Short mmCIF file of C-alpha atoms in Angstrom, two decimals:
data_model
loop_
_atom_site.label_atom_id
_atom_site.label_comp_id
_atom_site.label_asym_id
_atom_site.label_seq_id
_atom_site.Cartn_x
_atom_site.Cartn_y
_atom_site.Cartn_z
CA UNK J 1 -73.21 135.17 -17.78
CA UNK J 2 -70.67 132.42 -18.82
CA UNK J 3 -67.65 131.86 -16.51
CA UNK J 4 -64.44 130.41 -17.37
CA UNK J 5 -63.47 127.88 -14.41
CA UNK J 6 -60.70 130.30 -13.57
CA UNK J 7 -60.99 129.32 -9.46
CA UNK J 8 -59.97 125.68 -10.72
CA UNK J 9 -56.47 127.07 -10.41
CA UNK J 10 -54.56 128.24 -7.19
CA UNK J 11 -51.45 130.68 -6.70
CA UNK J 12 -49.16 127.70 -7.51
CA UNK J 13 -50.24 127.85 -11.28
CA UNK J 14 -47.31 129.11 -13.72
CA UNK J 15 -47.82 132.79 -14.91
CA UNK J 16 -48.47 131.14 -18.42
CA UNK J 17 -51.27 128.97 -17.11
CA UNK J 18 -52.59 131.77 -15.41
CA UNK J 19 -52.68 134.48 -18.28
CA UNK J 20 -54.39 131.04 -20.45
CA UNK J 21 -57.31 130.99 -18.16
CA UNK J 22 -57.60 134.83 -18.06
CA UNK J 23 -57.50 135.35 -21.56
CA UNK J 24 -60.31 132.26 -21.81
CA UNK J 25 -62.50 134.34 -19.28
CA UNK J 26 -62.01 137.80 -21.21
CA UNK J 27 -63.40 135.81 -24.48
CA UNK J 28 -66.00 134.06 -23.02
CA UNK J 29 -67.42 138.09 -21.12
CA UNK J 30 -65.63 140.23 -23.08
CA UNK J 31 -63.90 141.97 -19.98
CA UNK J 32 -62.03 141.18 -16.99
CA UNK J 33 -61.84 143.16 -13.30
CA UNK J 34 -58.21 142.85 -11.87
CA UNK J 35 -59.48 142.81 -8.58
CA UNK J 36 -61.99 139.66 -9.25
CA UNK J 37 -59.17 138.17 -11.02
CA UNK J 38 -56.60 138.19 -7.99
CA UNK J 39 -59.33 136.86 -5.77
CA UNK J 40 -60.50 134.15 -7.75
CA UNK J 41 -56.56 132.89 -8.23
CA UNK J 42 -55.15 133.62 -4.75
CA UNK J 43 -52.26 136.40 -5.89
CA UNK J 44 -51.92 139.98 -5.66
CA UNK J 45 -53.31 142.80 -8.02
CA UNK J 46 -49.69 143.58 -8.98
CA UNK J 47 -49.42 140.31 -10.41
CA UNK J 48 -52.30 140.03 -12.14
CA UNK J 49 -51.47 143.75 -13.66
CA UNK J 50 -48.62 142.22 -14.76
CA UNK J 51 -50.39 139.20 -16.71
CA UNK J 52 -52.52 142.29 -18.17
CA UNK J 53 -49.91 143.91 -19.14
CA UNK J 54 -48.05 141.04 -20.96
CA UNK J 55 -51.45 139.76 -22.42
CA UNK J 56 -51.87 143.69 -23.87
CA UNK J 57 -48.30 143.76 -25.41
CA UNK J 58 -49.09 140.69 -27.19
CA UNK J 59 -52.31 142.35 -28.84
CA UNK J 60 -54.63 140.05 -26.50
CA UNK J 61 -56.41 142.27 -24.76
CA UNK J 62 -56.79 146.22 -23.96
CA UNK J 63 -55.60 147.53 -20.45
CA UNK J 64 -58.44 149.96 -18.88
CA UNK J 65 -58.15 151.04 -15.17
CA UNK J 66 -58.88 148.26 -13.13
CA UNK J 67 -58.71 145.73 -15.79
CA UNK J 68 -58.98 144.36 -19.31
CA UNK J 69 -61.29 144.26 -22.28
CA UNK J 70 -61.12 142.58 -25.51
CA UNK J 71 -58.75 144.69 -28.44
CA UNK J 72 -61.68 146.49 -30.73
CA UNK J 73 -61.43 145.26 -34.40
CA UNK J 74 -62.12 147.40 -36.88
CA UNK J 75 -63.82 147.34 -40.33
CA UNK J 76 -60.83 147.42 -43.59
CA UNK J 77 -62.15 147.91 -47.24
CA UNK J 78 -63.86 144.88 -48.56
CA UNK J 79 -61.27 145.25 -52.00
CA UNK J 80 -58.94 144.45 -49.19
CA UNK J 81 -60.60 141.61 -47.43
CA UNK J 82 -61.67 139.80 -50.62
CA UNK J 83 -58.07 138.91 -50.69
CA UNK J 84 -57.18 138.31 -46.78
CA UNK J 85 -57.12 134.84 -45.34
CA UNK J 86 -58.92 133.23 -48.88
CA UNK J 87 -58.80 129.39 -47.94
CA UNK J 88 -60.08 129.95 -44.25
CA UNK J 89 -63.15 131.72 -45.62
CA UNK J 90 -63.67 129.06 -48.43
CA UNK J 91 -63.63 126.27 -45.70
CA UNK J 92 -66.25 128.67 -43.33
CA UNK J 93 -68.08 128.55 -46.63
CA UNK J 94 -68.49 125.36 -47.30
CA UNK J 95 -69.65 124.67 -43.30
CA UNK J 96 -72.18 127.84 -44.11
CA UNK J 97 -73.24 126.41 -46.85
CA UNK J 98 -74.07 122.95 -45.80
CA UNK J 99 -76.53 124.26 -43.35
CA UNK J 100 -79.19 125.47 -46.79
CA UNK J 101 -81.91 123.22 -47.78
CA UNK J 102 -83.35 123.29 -51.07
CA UNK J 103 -86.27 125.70 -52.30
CA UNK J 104 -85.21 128.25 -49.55
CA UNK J 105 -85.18 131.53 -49.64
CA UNK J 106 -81.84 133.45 -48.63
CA UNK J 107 -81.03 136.97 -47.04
CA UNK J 108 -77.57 137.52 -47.82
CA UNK J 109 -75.35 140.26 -46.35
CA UNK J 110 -72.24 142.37 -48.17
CA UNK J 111 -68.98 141.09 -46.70
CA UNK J 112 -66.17 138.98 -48.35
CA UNK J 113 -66.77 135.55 -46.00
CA UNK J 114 -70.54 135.71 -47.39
CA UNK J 115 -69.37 136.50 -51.19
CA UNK J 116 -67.40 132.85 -50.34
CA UNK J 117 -70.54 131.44 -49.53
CA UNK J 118 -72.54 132.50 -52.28
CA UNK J 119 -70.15 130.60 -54.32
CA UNK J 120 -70.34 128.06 -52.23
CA UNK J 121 -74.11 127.55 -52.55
CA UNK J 122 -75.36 124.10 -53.99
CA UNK J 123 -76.44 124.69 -58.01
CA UNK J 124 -79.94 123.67 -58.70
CA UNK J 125 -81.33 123.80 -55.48
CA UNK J 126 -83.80 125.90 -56.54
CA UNK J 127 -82.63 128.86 -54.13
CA UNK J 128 -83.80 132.75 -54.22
CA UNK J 129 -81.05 135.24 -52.90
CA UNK J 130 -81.73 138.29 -51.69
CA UNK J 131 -78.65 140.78 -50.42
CA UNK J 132 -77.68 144.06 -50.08
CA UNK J 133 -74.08 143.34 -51.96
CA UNK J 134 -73.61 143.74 -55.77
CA UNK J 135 -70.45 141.46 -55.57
CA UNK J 136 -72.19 138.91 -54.47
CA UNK J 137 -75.08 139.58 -56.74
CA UNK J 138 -72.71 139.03 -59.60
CA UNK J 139 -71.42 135.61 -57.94
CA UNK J 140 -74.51 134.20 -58.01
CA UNK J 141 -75.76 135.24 -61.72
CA UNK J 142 -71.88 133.97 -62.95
CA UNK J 143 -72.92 130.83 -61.54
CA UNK J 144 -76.52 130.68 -62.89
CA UNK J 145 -79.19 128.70 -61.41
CA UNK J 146 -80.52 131.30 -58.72
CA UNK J 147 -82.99 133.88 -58.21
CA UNK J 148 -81.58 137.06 -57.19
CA UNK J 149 -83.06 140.04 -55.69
CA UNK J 150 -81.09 143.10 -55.18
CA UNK J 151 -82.00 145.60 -52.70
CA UNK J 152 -80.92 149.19 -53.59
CA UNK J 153 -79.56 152.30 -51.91
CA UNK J 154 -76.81 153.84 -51.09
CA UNK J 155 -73.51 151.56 -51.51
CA UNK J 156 -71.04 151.77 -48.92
CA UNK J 157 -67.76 151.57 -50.34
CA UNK J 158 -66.03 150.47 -47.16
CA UNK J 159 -69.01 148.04 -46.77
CA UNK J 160 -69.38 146.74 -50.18
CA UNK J 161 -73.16 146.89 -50.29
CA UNK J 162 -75.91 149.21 -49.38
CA UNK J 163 -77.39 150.39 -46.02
CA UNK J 164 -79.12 153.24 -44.78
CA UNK J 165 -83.00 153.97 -44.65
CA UNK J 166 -83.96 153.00 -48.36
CA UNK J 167 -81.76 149.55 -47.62
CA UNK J 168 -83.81 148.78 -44.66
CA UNK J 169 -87.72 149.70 -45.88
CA UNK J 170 -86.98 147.05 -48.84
CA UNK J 171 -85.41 144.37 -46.63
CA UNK J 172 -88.88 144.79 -44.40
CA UNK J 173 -90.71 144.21 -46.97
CA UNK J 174 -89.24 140.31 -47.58
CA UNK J 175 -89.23 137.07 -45.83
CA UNK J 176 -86.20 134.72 -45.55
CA UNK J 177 -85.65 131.61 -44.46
CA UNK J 178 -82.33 131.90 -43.84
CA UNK J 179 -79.94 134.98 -43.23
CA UNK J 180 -76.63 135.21 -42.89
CA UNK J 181 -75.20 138.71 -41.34
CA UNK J 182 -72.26 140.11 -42.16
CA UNK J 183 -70.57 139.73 -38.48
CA UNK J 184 -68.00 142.29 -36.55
CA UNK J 185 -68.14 141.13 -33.41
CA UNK J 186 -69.83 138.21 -31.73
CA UNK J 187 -69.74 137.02 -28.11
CA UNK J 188 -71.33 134.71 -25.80
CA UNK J 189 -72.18 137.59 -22.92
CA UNK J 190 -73.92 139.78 -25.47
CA UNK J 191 -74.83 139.10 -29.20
CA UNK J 192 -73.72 140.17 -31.86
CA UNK J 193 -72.38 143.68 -32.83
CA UNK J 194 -71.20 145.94 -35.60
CA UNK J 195 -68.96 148.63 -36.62
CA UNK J 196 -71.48 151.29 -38.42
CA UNK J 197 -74.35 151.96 -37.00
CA UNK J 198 -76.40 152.03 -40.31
CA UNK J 199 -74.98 148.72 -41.29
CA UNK J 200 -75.99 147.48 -37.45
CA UNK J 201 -79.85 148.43 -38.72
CA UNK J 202 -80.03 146.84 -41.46
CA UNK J 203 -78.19 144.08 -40.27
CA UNK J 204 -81.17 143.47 -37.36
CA UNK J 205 -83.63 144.33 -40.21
CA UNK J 206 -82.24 140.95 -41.95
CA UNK J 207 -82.79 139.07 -38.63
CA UNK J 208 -86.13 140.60 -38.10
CA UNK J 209 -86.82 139.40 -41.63
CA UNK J 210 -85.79 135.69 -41.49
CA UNK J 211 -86.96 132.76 -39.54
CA UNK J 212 -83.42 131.63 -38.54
CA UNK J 213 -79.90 133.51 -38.57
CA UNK J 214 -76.70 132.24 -39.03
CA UNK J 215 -73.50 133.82 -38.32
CA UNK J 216 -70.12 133.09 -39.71
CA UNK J 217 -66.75 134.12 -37.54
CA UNK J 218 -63.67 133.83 -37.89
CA UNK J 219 -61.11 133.58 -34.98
CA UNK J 220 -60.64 137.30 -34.54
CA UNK J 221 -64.62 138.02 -34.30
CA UNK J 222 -64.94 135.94 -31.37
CA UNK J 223 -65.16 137.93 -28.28
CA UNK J 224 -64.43 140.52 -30.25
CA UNK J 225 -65.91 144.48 -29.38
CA UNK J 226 -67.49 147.03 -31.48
CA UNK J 227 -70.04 149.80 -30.62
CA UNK J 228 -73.13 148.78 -32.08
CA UNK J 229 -75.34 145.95 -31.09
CA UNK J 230 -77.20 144.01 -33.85
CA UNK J 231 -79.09 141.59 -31.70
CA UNK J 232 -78.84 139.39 -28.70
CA UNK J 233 -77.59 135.88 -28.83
CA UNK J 234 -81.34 134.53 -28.53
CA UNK J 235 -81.60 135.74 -32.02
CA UNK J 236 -79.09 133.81 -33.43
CA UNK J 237 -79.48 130.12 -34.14
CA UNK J 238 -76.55 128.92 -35.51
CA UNK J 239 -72.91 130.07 -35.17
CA UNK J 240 -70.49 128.55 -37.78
CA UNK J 241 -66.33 128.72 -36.47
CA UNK J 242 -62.99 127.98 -37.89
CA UNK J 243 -61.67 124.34 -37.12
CA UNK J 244 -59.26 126.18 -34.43
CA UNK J 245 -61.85 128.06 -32.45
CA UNK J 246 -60.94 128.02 -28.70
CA UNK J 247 -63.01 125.12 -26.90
CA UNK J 248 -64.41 127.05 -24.38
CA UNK J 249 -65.50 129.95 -26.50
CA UNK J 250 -67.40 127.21 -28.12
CA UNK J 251 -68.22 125.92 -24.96
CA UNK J 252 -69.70 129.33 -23.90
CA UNK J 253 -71.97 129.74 -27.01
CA UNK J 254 -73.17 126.31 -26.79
CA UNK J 255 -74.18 126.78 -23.11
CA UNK J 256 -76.62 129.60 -24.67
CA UNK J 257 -78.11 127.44 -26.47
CA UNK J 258 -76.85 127.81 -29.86
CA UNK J 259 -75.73 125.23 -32.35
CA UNK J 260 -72.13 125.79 -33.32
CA UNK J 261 -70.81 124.35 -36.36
CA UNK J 262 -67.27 123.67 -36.39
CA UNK J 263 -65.49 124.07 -39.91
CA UNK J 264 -62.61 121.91 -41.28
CA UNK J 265 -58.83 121.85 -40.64
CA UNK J 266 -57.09 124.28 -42.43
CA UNK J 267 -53.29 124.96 -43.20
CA UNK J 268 -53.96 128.55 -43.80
#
């Protein structure tokens, strides 16, 4: 498991510094013990309680007894997300995108950050798509130039494309090079993870399926918790970030091995 160098500091640090490093530790594992916490900076429990407590009120973390985990992030609408944070997802696009080689063959997810990259996706590279998502089904045959492949079943409104046992036989049944996972949660510690358990399947039915994986976060799904594990970190080759991903999150999924793709500045 990934540290943060949180014994670098002593009990002279400021609170602020302090609460930095713990908060860098909690994204890195995903939770924090108080008790491990006091001992590795030199104070009391009451004071790192406190540093919980403000980190918590701030929307940082979640206070459990005897310490900390990350704040769970749930799953809105996709009609709602299509529309959330536009430009960041276009930039994480075009970093996504950059990473597909012509003549490939593409599994494709449901989610609004991969409908960016299937408009994203270089014309005339002779590329076959295959997802779960008739959104981004549509993107593709607006844009001409692609072979798409639509796998059927039940649609998931929330979701925005379909899952469930019918979903996963017909993803089985194809070979990617390239797949690109709708992503919840991802952290260093332990893979990646999803909301809905019948979205988790299929989602490790697309990794299963392709020869590499590639999963595109934003900020707020790094470190992040949900209940259902698509697959460990070994299974993941590339992880794609916003510009203003925290250096030693990036640190920590680089120490695992992975190649991490930082995405341009962005204003938004």
């Amino acid at each position: 498991m990934v540290k943060s160098p949180v014994s670098s500091l002593d009990s002279n640090a400021l609170p602020e510094e302090r609460q930095q490093r713990i908060l860098e530790r909690l994204r890195a594992e995903g939770r924090v013990v108080a008790a491990e916490l006091a001992l590795a900076f030199e104070v009391s429990e009451d004071s790192i309680r406190r540093d919980l407590r403000e980190l918590a009120a701030l929307g940082l973390c979640k206070r459990v007894y005897g310490g900390a985990l990350l704040p769970a992030v749930t799953l809105t609408p996709l009609k709602q997300r299509r529309n959330e944070h536009s430009v960041r997802k276009q930039v994480l696009a075009r970093k996504a995108a950059s990473l597909v080689q012509a003549g490939q063959t593409l599994l494709i997810d449901a989610g609004s950050t991969n409908a960016a990259i299937a408009a994203a996706l270089p014309r005339d590279a002779r590329l076959t798509v295959i997802t779960n998502a008739p959104h981004i089904a549509q993107v593709l045959l607006d844009r001409e130039g692609f072979d798409v492949l639509l796998i059927g079943g039940r649609i998931d409104v929330a979701i925005g494309g379909a899952t469930g046992a019918q979903a996963v036989d017909q993803v089985r049944r194809v070979r990617a090079d390239l797949c690109f996972p709708g992503a919840c949660a991802i952290d260093a510690a332990h893979g990646l993870w999803g909301f809905d358990s019948e979205e988790s399947l299929f989602k490790r039915a697309m990794i299963e399926a392709s020869d590499e994986t590639v999963v595109v976060a934003t900020d707020d799904k790094l470190g992040a918790v949900a209940a259902h594990q698509v697959a460990e970190l070994a299974r993941v080759q590339h992880l794609v970030v916003e510009h203003s991903a925290d250096k030693a999150t990036r640190a920590a999924f680089t120490a695992r091995g992975m190649a991490v793709h930082r995405a341009e500045a962005t204003a938004d």
